[in-house]
XYZ file of C-alpha atoms in Angstrom:
629
model
C 51.222 -22.537 -10.094
C 52.266 -18.986 -10.827
C 49.058 -17.383 -9.608
C 48.417 -19.597 -6.594
C 49.259 -16.778 -4.214
C 46.280 -14.826 -5.490
C 44.010 -17.735 -4.653
C 44.609 -17.007 -0.996
C 42.514 -13.899 -1.347
C 39.365 -15.920 -1.986
C 39.806 -17.478 1.410
C 39.756 -14.219 3.335
C 35.999 -13.794 2.966
C 33.854 -11.174 1.275
C 35.904 -8.337 -0.153
C 37.558 -6.291 -1.332
C 39.637 -6.373 1.802
C 43.235 -6.633 2.895
C 44.216 -10.172 3.791
C 47.070 -11.128 6.071
C 47.785 -14.725 5.168
C 49.134 -16.157 8.383
C 48.979 -19.850 7.590
C 47.623 -21.046 10.890
C 45.002 -18.548 11.764
C 43.868 -16.175 9.014
C 40.607 -15.143 10.666
C 39.822 -18.742 11.532
C 36.986 -19.599 13.856
C 38.389 -20.178 17.329
C 35.389 -22.101 18.605
C 35.909 -25.847 18.532
C 34.748 -29.026 20.203
C 36.962 -29.940 23.115
C 36.622 -33.652 22.468
C 38.626 -33.252 19.274
C 41.527 -31.379 20.882
C 44.393 -32.953 22.754
C 45.195 -30.552 25.538
C 48.842 -29.685 25.615
C 49.157 -28.988 29.322
C 49.056 -31.727 31.898
C 46.692 -29.729 34.063
C 44.300 -28.839 31.224
C 40.698 -28.214 32.090
C 37.716 -29.379 30.022
C 36.946 -25.896 28.799
C 38.114 -24.357 25.545
C 41.432 -22.534 25.720
C 43.319 -19.964 23.757
C 46.475 -21.209 22.133
C 49.651 -19.370 21.370
C 50.659 -20.465 17.909
C 53.341 -19.796 15.346
C 53.861 -20.923 11.778
C 57.365 -22.043 10.848
C 57.810 -21.535 7.103
C 60.694 -21.545 4.685
C 59.022 -18.969 2.509
C 56.889 -15.979 3.411
C 53.456 -15.068 2.174
C 51.762 -11.844 3.055
C 49.181 -9.313 1.978
C 47.381 -9.116 -1.303
C 44.081 -7.800 -2.594
C 41.004 -9.773 -3.542
C 38.359 -8.320 -5.838
C 34.701 -9.086 -6.385
C 32.881 -8.025 -9.522
C 29.496 -6.361 -9.596
C 27.702 -9.639 -10.194
C 29.211 -11.244 -7.133
C 31.782 -13.464 -8.859
C 35.287 -13.728 -7.452
C 38.347 -12.420 -9.224
C 41.971 -12.736 -8.183
C 44.556 -10.030 -8.577
C 48.294 -10.006 -8.194
C 51.054 -12.109 -9.692
C 53.461 -12.842 -6.884
C 54.678 -16.409 -6.596
C 54.301 -18.736 -3.666
C 57.441 -20.792 -3.344
C 57.607 -24.343 -2.114
C 56.756 -24.955 1.483
C 59.164 -27.119 3.436
C 57.132 -27.554 6.577
C 53.824 -26.353 7.941
C 53.924 -26.511 11.684
C 51.778 -25.110 14.419
C 53.275 -24.925 17.881
C 50.439 -24.879 20.378
C 50.557 -23.950 24.034
C 47.769 -23.061 26.367
C 47.829 -19.387 27.158
C 45.904 -19.321 30.383
C 47.280 -15.908 31.188
C 47.731 -13.626 28.190
C 47.918 -9.963 28.997
C 45.315 -7.886 27.229
C 43.556 -10.861 25.668
C 40.022 -11.900 26.423
C 38.877 -15.437 25.643
C 35.181 -14.796 25.942
C 33.256 -16.420 23.148
C 36.417 -17.935 21.723
C 37.602 -14.630 20.257
C 40.716 -12.710 21.067
C 44.173 -11.836 19.795
C 46.712 -14.246 18.392
C 50.335 -13.604 19.233
C 52.434 -14.553 16.223
C 56.109 -15.351 15.976
C 57.437 -11.949 15.032
C 60.400 -13.301 13.116
C 58.073 -14.924 10.646
C 55.341 -12.342 10.231
C 54.173 -12.790 6.677
C 54.246 -10.308 3.822
C 53.822 -10.985 0.105
C 56.228 -8.222 -0.792
C 59.029 -10.260 0.724
C 59.578 -8.004 3.731
C 59.729 -9.358 7.243
C 57.643 -7.341 9.626
C 58.777 -6.434 13.072
C 57.468 -8.454 16.023
C 53.858 -7.638 16.609
C 50.359 -8.877 17.113
C 48.096 -10.297 14.447
C 44.564 -9.433 15.444
C 41.635 -11.523 14.356
C 39.240 -9.476 12.249
C 35.536 -9.683 12.520
C 34.317 -12.463 10.271
C 31.028 -12.388 8.394
C 28.256 -13.513 10.706
C 26.960 -16.839 9.392
C 25.489 -18.638 12.386
C 24.458 -17.803 15.887
C 25.111 -20.827 18.032
C 25.095 -21.649 21.689
C 27.751 -24.124 22.736
C 27.471 -25.925 26.040
C 30.309 -28.133 27.216
C 29.038 -31.301 28.837
C 30.883 -33.293 31.463
C 32.347 -35.660 28.884
C 33.793 -32.853 26.783
C 31.259 -32.936 23.965
C 29.565 -29.852 22.609
C 25.821 -29.399 22.311
C 24.820 -26.795 19.740
C 21.552 -24.976 19.362
C 21.371 -23.219 16.029
C 19.307 -20.072 16.332
C 19.594 -18.489 12.940
C 21.526 -18.552 9.740
C 22.209 -15.534 7.550
C 23.555 -15.825 4.068
C 23.654 -12.266 2.722
C 22.459 -13.448 -0.657
C 25.030 -16.211 -1.007
C 24.293 -19.271 -3.058
C 23.615 -22.286 -0.905
C 21.647 -21.536 2.233
C 20.844 -23.278 5.422
C 17.355 -24.143 6.531
C 15.229 -22.203 8.985
C 13.802 -23.482 12.250
C 10.754 -25.037 10.604
C 12.993 -26.914 8.215
C 15.143 -28.119 11.098
C 12.129 -29.408 12.968
C 11.195 -31.605 10.025
C 14.646 -33.070 9.347
C 14.504 -36.694 8.284
C 16.052 -39.012 10.921
C 18.417 -40.500 8.324
C 19.559 -37.021 7.342
C 19.947 -36.067 11.004
C 22.069 -39.166 11.626
C 24.191 -38.350 8.595
C 24.918 -34.834 9.888
C 25.906 -36.191 13.276
C 28.284 -38.690 11.679
C 29.741 -36.064 9.363
C 30.468 -33.705 12.259
C 32.060 -36.549 14.212
C 34.512 -37.046 11.333
C 35.835 -33.464 11.465
C 39.595 -33.092 11.975
C 41.001 -30.103 13.860
C 44.347 -28.361 13.484
C 45.406 -25.735 16.027
C 41.860 -25.631 17.298
C 40.197 -25.014 13.943
C 38.344 -27.480 11.670
C 40.444 -28.391 8.643
C 38.731 -31.395 7.000
C 37.061 -34.758 7.542
C 38.683 -38.157 7.847
C 37.957 -40.719 5.153
C 36.133 -43.145 7.445
C 35.312 -43.469 11.126
C 34.604 -47.189 11.367
C 34.623 -48.375 15.001
C 34.291 -52.010 13.906
C 37.608 -52.069 12.030
C 40.882 -52.770 13.807
C 42.964 -51.815 10.771
C 42.969 -48.064 10.220
C 45.417 -47.913 7.268
C 45.083 -44.366 5.896
C 41.347 -43.969 6.459
C 42.121 -41.670 9.401
C 43.590 -39.079 7.016
C 41.928 -36.159 5.252
C 41.771 -36.945 1.524
C 41.533 -34.044 -0.905
C 39.088 -35.855 -3.193
C 37.034 -37.372 -0.386
C 36.556 -34.010 1.335
C 34.850 -32.425 -1.700
C 31.311 -33.686 -0.910
C 31.915 -32.902 2.783
C 32.991 -29.382 1.907
C 29.994 -28.836 -0.349
C 27.672 -30.123 2.388
C 29.131 -27.593 4.832
C 28.863 -24.812 2.249
C 25.211 -25.614 1.641
C 24.672 -25.506 5.390
C 26.301 -22.085 5.599
C 29.340 -23.341 7.529
C 32.197 -21.848 5.518
C 35.121 -21.891 7.958
C 36.066 -25.551 7.548
C 36.145 -25.173 3.759
C 38.236 -22.009 3.923
C 40.703 -23.666 6.316
C 40.920 -26.752 4.107
C 41.581 -24.719 0.962
C 44.157 -22.525 2.648
C 46.213 -25.258 4.274
C 46.143 -27.690 1.364
C 47.276 -24.890 -0.957
C 50.345 -24.482 1.219
C 51.004 -28.214 1.228
C 51.668 -28.144 -2.515
C 54.980 -29.497 -3.793
C 56.676 -30.465 -0.576
C 60.254 -31.629 -0.876
C 59.222 -35.234 -0.449
C 60.538 -38.043 -2.592
C 59.476 -41.532 -3.536
C 62.385 -43.623 -4.783
C 64.257 -40.482 -5.866
C 61.182 -39.006 -7.559
C 59.889 -35.652 -6.298
C 56.319 -34.357 -6.695
C 55.874 -32.000 -9.620
C 55.307 -28.297 -9.228
C 51.801 -27.508 -8.033
C 50.910 -31.127 -7.218
C 48.339 -31.426 -4.450
C 48.766 -34.240 -1.930
C 46.399 -37.183 -2.028
C 45.800 -36.772 1.707
C 47.247 -35.337 4.873
C 47.236 -36.135 8.569
C 47.523 -33.938 11.653
C 50.343 -35.396 13.732
C 51.174 -34.354 17.283
C 54.743 -34.297 18.608
C 56.215 -33.166 21.942
C 58.100 -29.885 21.832
C 61.827 -30.165 22.286
C 62.822 -29.290 25.818
C 59.244 -28.984 27.063
C 57.457 -32.164 28.091
C 54.312 -30.249 28.966
C 53.601 -28.959 25.448
C 53.143 -30.382 21.983
C 53.175 -29.189 18.415
C 50.853 -30.159 15.575
C 52.264 -30.808 12.111
C 50.440 -31.369 8.819
C 51.982 -34.410 7.169
C 50.961 -34.758 3.481
C 51.032 -37.936 1.408
C 51.770 -37.472 -2.302
C 51.332 -41.157 -2.985
C 54.611 -42.311 -1.471
C 52.708 -44.331 1.148
C 49.673 -45.206 -0.986
C 48.872 -48.705 -2.192
C 50.604 -48.996 -5.551
C 52.384 -45.651 -4.937
C 49.819 -43.828 -7.063
C 50.298 -40.070 -7.581
C 47.182 -37.939 -6.879
C 46.439 -36.479 -10.312
C 42.837 -35.497 -9.563
C 43.404 -33.762 -6.210
C 44.369 -30.403 -7.691
C 41.458 -30.470 -10.134
C 38.901 -31.127 -7.390
C 40.572 -28.418 -5.279
C 39.912 -25.773 -7.953
C 36.288 -26.922 -8.274
C 35.800 -26.569 -4.506
C 37.522 -23.170 -4.529
C 35.065 -21.920 -7.160
C 32.119 -23.262 -5.145
C 33.470 -21.607 -1.993
C 33.859 -18.303 -3.803
C 30.286 -18.375 -5.048
C 28.981 -19.272 -1.598
C 30.849 -16.652 0.374
C 29.730 -13.888 -1.922
C 48.343 -40.224 -11.819
C 45.179 -41.271 -10.491
C 41.516 -40.376 -10.345
C 38.731 -41.957 -8.330
C 39.874 -45.278 -9.811
C 43.460 -45.647 -8.586
C 44.246 -49.294 -9.304
C 44.909 -51.235 -12.502
C 41.643 -50.963 -14.392
C 42.848 -50.231 -17.914
C 42.238 -46.478 -17.632
C 45.734 -45.326 -18.580
C 45.965 -42.790 -21.395
C 43.232 -40.139 -21.384
C 40.440 -41.331 -19.068
C 37.173 -39.411 -19.326
C 37.045 -38.599 -15.605
C 40.337 -36.696 -15.723
C 39.332 -34.877 -18.917
C 36.026 -33.748 -17.363
C 37.674 -32.588 -14.124
C 40.422 -30.849 -16.089
C 37.863 -29.041 -18.220
C 35.941 -27.961 -15.123
C 39.145 -26.799 -13.417
C 40.133 -24.752 -16.489
C 36.731 -23.072 -16.511
C 36.961 -22.347 -12.802
C 40.463 -20.934 -13.126
C 39.404 -18.703 -16.016
C 36.401 -17.440 -14.049
C 38.490 -16.549 -10.999
C 41.296 -14.776 -12.865
C 41.171 -11.016 -13.161
C 41.092 -9.966 -16.849
C 44.120 -7.680 -16.899
C 47.306 -7.269 -18.903
C 49.252 -9.675 -16.738
C 46.735 -12.478 -17.243
C 45.945 -11.942 -20.938
C 48.298 -14.658 -22.181
C 47.075 -17.082 -19.557
C 43.430 -16.433 -20.437
C 44.202 -16.906 -24.113
C 45.913 -20.225 -23.399
C 42.976 -21.330 -21.240
C 40.475 -20.557 -23.998
C 42.528 -22.398 -26.604
C 42.796 -25.463 -24.388
C 39.091 -25.389 -23.549
C 38.089 -25.269 -27.214
C 40.445 -28.097 -28.188
C 39.414 -30.287 -25.265
C 35.671 -29.800 -25.760
C 35.970 -30.537 -29.484
C 37.984 -33.714 -28.886
C 35.666 -35.156 -26.215
C 32.375 -34.244 -27.885
C 33.474 -35.435 -31.309
C 35.477 -38.586 -30.544
C 34.313 -39.890 -27.148
C 30.591 -39.854 -27.860
C 28.771 -43.060 -28.781
C 25.142 -43.982 -29.301
C 23.467 -46.587 -31.475
C 24.139 -44.605 -34.646
C 27.821 -44.130 -33.762
C 28.215 -47.812 -32.937
C 26.857 -48.704 -36.354
C 29.335 -46.284 -37.910
C 32.249 -47.890 -36.049
C 30.973 -51.330 -37.038
C 31.431 -50.314 -40.682
C 34.857 -48.741 -40.244
C 37.638 -49.453 -42.712
C 41.042 -49.929 -41.117
C 44.608 -48.935 -41.964
C 43.475 -45.747 -43.675
C 46.217 -43.344 -44.741
C 44.545 -40.098 -45.698
C 43.771 -36.606 -44.445
C 40.122 -37.510 -44.987
C 40.206 -40.807 -43.071
C 36.934 -41.596 -41.347
C 38.527 -44.028 -38.900
C 40.981 -41.460 -37.543
C 42.234 -43.602 -34.641
C 42.329 -46.865 -36.604
C 39.719 -48.542 -34.404
C 39.072 -52.181 -35.258
C 35.341 -52.896 -35.714
C 35.648 -56.185 -33.824
C 35.995 -54.122 -30.632
C 32.236 -53.487 -30.856
C 30.994 -56.531 -28.945
C 27.608 -58.119 -29.427
C 26.788 -57.500 -25.773
C 27.451 -53.757 -26.195
C 25.145 -53.576 -29.237
C 22.396 -55.312 -27.298
C 22.938 -53.113 -24.218
C 22.817 -49.760 -26.016
C 19.244 -48.348 -25.901
C 17.555 -46.847 -28.939
C 17.357 -43.498 -27.164
C 20.402 -42.338 -25.255
C 24.158 -42.487 -25.375
C 27.263 -41.688 -23.338
C 30.891 -40.631 -23.422
C 33.241 -43.617 -23.517
C 35.849 -44.152 -20.844
C 39.003 -43.727 -22.914
C 40.348 -43.304 -26.424
C 43.750 -44.237 -27.794
C 45.056 -45.336 -31.191
C 43.439 -48.653 -32.102
C 41.554 -48.774 -28.807
C 38.235 -47.479 -27.490
C 37.225 -48.257 -23.922
C 33.468 -48.653 -24.313
C 32.747 -48.908 -20.585
C 30.336 -46.407 -19.054
C 32.078 -44.467 -16.260
C 29.555 -42.662 -14.083
C 31.697 -39.896 -12.618
C 33.171 -38.862 -15.962
C 29.751 -38.688 -17.608
C 28.096 -36.903 -14.673
C 30.824 -34.282 -14.467
C 30.790 -33.796 -18.242
C 27.162 -32.743 -17.811
C 27.895 -30.524 -14.797
C 30.869 -28.761 -16.394
C 29.307 -28.366 -19.833
C 31.926 -30.555 -21.491
C 29.034 -32.502 -23.013
C 26.541 -30.641 -25.186
C 22.975 -30.224 -23.975
C 21.778 -32.917 -26.371
C 24.508 -35.266 -25.185
C 23.753 -34.455 -21.538
C 20.078 -35.329 -21.952
C 21.023 -38.481 -23.827
C 23.272 -39.575 -20.930
C 20.377 -39.192 -18.504
C 18.129 -41.024 -20.973
C 20.583 -43.916 -20.903
C 20.641 -43.989 -17.096
C 16.851 -44.197 -17.036
C 16.799 -46.884 -19.729
C 19.476 -48.940 -17.952
C 18.325 -48.245 -14.411
C 18.452 -51.906 -13.382
C 22.126 -52.060 -14.401
C 23.449 -48.669 -13.259
C 21.342 -48.077 -10.141
C 19.636 -51.336 -9.190
C 19.532 -51.736 -5.369
C 22.041 -48.965 -4.611
C 23.173 -46.030 -6.743
C 25.515 -45.668 -8.545
C 27.715 -48.062 -10.537
C 31.204 -46.618 -10.799
C 31.528 -48.266 -14.210
C 29.673 -50.755 -16.367
C 30.258 -53.498 -17.359
C 32.802 -55.085 -15.024
C 35.972 -56.739 -16.284
C 35.572 -60.505 -16.035
C 37.430 -63.716 -16.826
C 40.695 -63.498 -18.716
C 40.197 -59.778 -19.339
C 40.051 -59.206 -15.574
C 43.176 -61.298 -15.048
C 45.215 -59.479 -17.694
C 44.102 -55.899 -17.079
C 43.908 -55.882 -13.260
C 46.625 -58.454 -12.631
C 44.040 -60.630 -10.860
C 43.500 -57.884 -8.283
C 41.625 -59.550 -5.379
C 40.006 -56.249 -4.398
C 38.791 -55.501 -7.917
C 37.060 -58.785 -8.599
C 34.106 -58.526 -11.019
C 31.311 -56.266 -9.727
C 33.319 -55.151 -6.709
C 35.142 -51.972 -5.662
C 36.350 -50.083 -8.766
C 35.420 -52.950 -11.085
C 31.669 -52.404 -11.315
C 31.020 -51.690 -7.641
C 28.248 -49.313 -6.577
C 29.303 -46.132 -4.735
C 26.737 -44.103 -2.757
C 28.952 -41.009 -2.845
C 28.158 -40.665 -6.566
C 24.635 -39.628 -5.570
C 25.621 -35.984 -5.291
C 27.192 -35.820 -8.772
C 24.089 -37.467 -10.219
C 21.900 -34.955 -8.392
C 23.843 -31.923 -9.654
C 23.683 -33.249 -13.231
C 19.934 -33.898 -13.005
C 19.224 -30.459 -11.548
C 21.234 -28.769 -14.286
C 19.223 -30.578 -16.975
C 15.944 -29.857 -15.148
C 15.326 -33.541 -14.473
C 15.519 -33.761 -10.661
C 13.030 -36.616 -10.524
C 15.813 -38.993 -11.617
C 17.966 -38.026 -8.643
C 14.996 -38.142 -6.263
C 14.266 -41.706 -7.350
C 17.897 -42.733 -6.759
C 17.991 -41.081 -3.323
C 14.809 -42.890 -2.320
C 16.488 -46.210 -3.132
C 19.646 -45.270 -1.196
C 17.689 -44.230 1.895
C 16.285 -47.729 2.273
C 19.706 -49.179 3.080
C 22.419 -46.609 3.822
C 21.651 -46.046 7.495
C 20.717 -49.664 8.099
C 23.969 -50.836 6.506
C 26.033 -48.285 8.517
C 26.974 -46.065 5.567
C 29.324 -48.375 3.637
C 32.032 -47.177 1.287
C 30.711 -49.261 -1.625
C 28.481 -52.228 -2.557
C 29.219 -55.403 -4.522
C 27.446 -57.671 -7.062
C 25.663 -56.730 -10.281
C 22.600 -55.414 -8.472
C 24.506 -53.995 -5.463
C 22.936 -56.542 -3.131
C 25.947 -56.937 -0.789
C 27.998 -54.499 1.244
C 31.458 -54.466 -0.331
C 33.706 -57.237 0.921
C 36.411 -54.755 1.950
C 34.175 -51.689 2.314
C 34.707 -49.432 5.312
C 31.635 -48.575 7.325
C 30.699 -45.009 8.242
C 32.550 -43.802 5.157
C 32.573 -40.014 5.269
C 32.020 -39.318 1.604
C 29.105 -41.755 1.490
C 27.555 -39.721 4.299
C 28.441 -36.346 2.749
C 27.339 -37.409 -0.746
C 23.888 -38.294 0.573
C 23.620 -35.003 2.474
C 24.631 -32.916 -0.535
C 22.084 -34.712 -2.704
C 19.301 -34.054 -0.173
C 20.260 -30.405 0.308
C 20.395 -29.744 -3.426
C 17.026 -31.358 -4.058
C 15.555 -29.204 -1.302
C 17.117 -26.066 -2.808
C 18.008 -26.668 -6.495
C 19.181 -23.076 -6.931
C 22.169 -23.894 -4.713
C 23.564 -26.089 -7.515
C 24.612 -22.886 -9.291
C 27.879 -22.926 -7.374
C 28.837 -26.194 -9.084
C 27.358 -26.154 -12.589
C 28.768 -24.381 -15.620
C 26.637 -23.425 -18.587
C 27.957 -23.600 -22.114
C 30.122 -20.596 -22.922
C 28.803 -18.861 -26.088
C 32.349 -18.135 -27.257
C 33.360 -21.770 -26.834
C 30.205 -22.944 -28.587
C 30.923 -20.624 -31.504
C 34.531 -21.792 -31.735
C 33.409 -25.417 -31.534
C 30.900 -24.856 -34.360
C 33.598 -23.313 -36.519
C 35.833 -26.348 -35.966
C 33.000 -28.683 -36.967
C 32.032 -26.730 -40.089
C 35.576 -26.275 -41.333
C 37.788 -29.072 -42.574
C 40.837 -29.304 -40.305
C 42.500 -31.822 -42.612
C 43.434 -29.512 -45.470
C 44.678 -31.346 -48.519
C 48.012 -30.532 -49.955
C 47.731 -28.954 -53.361
C 49.716 -27.136 -55.988
C 49.006 -23.788 -54.351
C 50.627 -24.900 -51.126
C 53.682 -26.231 -52.943
C 54.341 -22.835 -54.526
C 54.703 -21.063 -51.183
C 58.243 -19.811 -50.560
C 60.320 -21.353 -47.778
C 63.172 -19.722 -45.900
C 66.143 -22.083 -45.574
């Protein structure tokens, strides 16, 4: 993306300030838990060390300016281009004796490879020292290393300087629910470190499973609820590190059967790998190894990763003052609602974070045009309720006219009897997909929840979606929130669409399974519509089983009675989703970093499109217009 270099400025903290974008260390917190670090010297002690690190890059990135408006929102300036990154590598050695450097409190000076000192202007600086600046004080913690290498922390205070999303005071901490306390402990145990700094959370930390597969990697999508949980707790460093490093993992020169990832594509996941340094058996280097789908089941490209990344970037800014979730054959090809809602939210976030200046005028204009067109299309053509179903039931087919009512030639027989009986008198939802001659009438939870959060759905539609969830509680929530979609594909339809996928059997996994991580999206949507009691009721149901069942990835059966047959236990985003939901209910104002209200300009443009007739008839006046041949 042409302006991705400017995004780096958000990650430098409160500004305006000059930001030296060294990829490994840019003002990163040097305090870390020793149990997560593999010491690179044979005679390493159990205490925290300083590391001498260098970043080996093909292209150089350097200094740029970051601006903050009077109302606290983030704006990005500059138009330099970040080129593709061939390799992100951190060579780590213990520096037990570094002249002029003190390691007290985990702070000191980083010595950087002088040949690769970074500068956005393209210049290579002379060898020197990159000094760590003073970061904004967020927490005051005491860390005590125990004999087994673990770290005990005593949080004394938490300052937020007016940022959205705050931590709790001592009285709040004393009254923490034991389930919530367990969830925080599990979430912190899932943290992954790179060069001594937290960079993300692994997908699952299941000690009962002998097959790790790729659950030991940091997934872009899966980290979103973890990142939001840390932001709400006032722990910003891990989110900043995640955003910074994943930005620089974009568009690696990796291939899958001769196909290369497109420009700007975010990886689906990445893993910190450790290798011995050439010629030095006593030291190692850590390398970030991204997966763009070339190792994934089905070789699915991560379409939604970049969209979630922008959403997290916007949330981080407000705090610091292919595929989607369904990635197997489920009949969601075309224009699935989830991708449209995330795309809309990402466009809004990008527009909000761009500086309105001459260089960005064309981009802002294109963003507005796309936002108007997308909101009109989804609100007008994806929405169904009982009245709309009746209208489709009476559709004429094979219409050839500018005034055709059945614009997509939908066959009325697609409206099943079971759907008519299931639809409540009050309420409605956005369908899962729309293509010529086909409407996917399934209810997809994430797409509908995020349409509420982002403002893609109107306020009336948003309330109607929540009305439907309440009316169909026994189907969509039942014994564990929340159904990923409803109804499940069954019988011959399941065989044809999924290819008889044994993991996506009816009411399992992505085919009607129940996913606890969806709790946090439901909570944000309910808070935005001033109906938090719905989310509170769902959380109360989840709390009865999540801890007892060891935090499963998903649940099976119509009523979510069973732990999923292939579900991982201690799934990180199940843990983080629960924590985010609890934190937001305790402090609803913190949801401001995620929600987007309807833009008056977009609403006005949408109204104009509705009131005008876009299908202008050809007439004699048009035929008299001159043409240049």
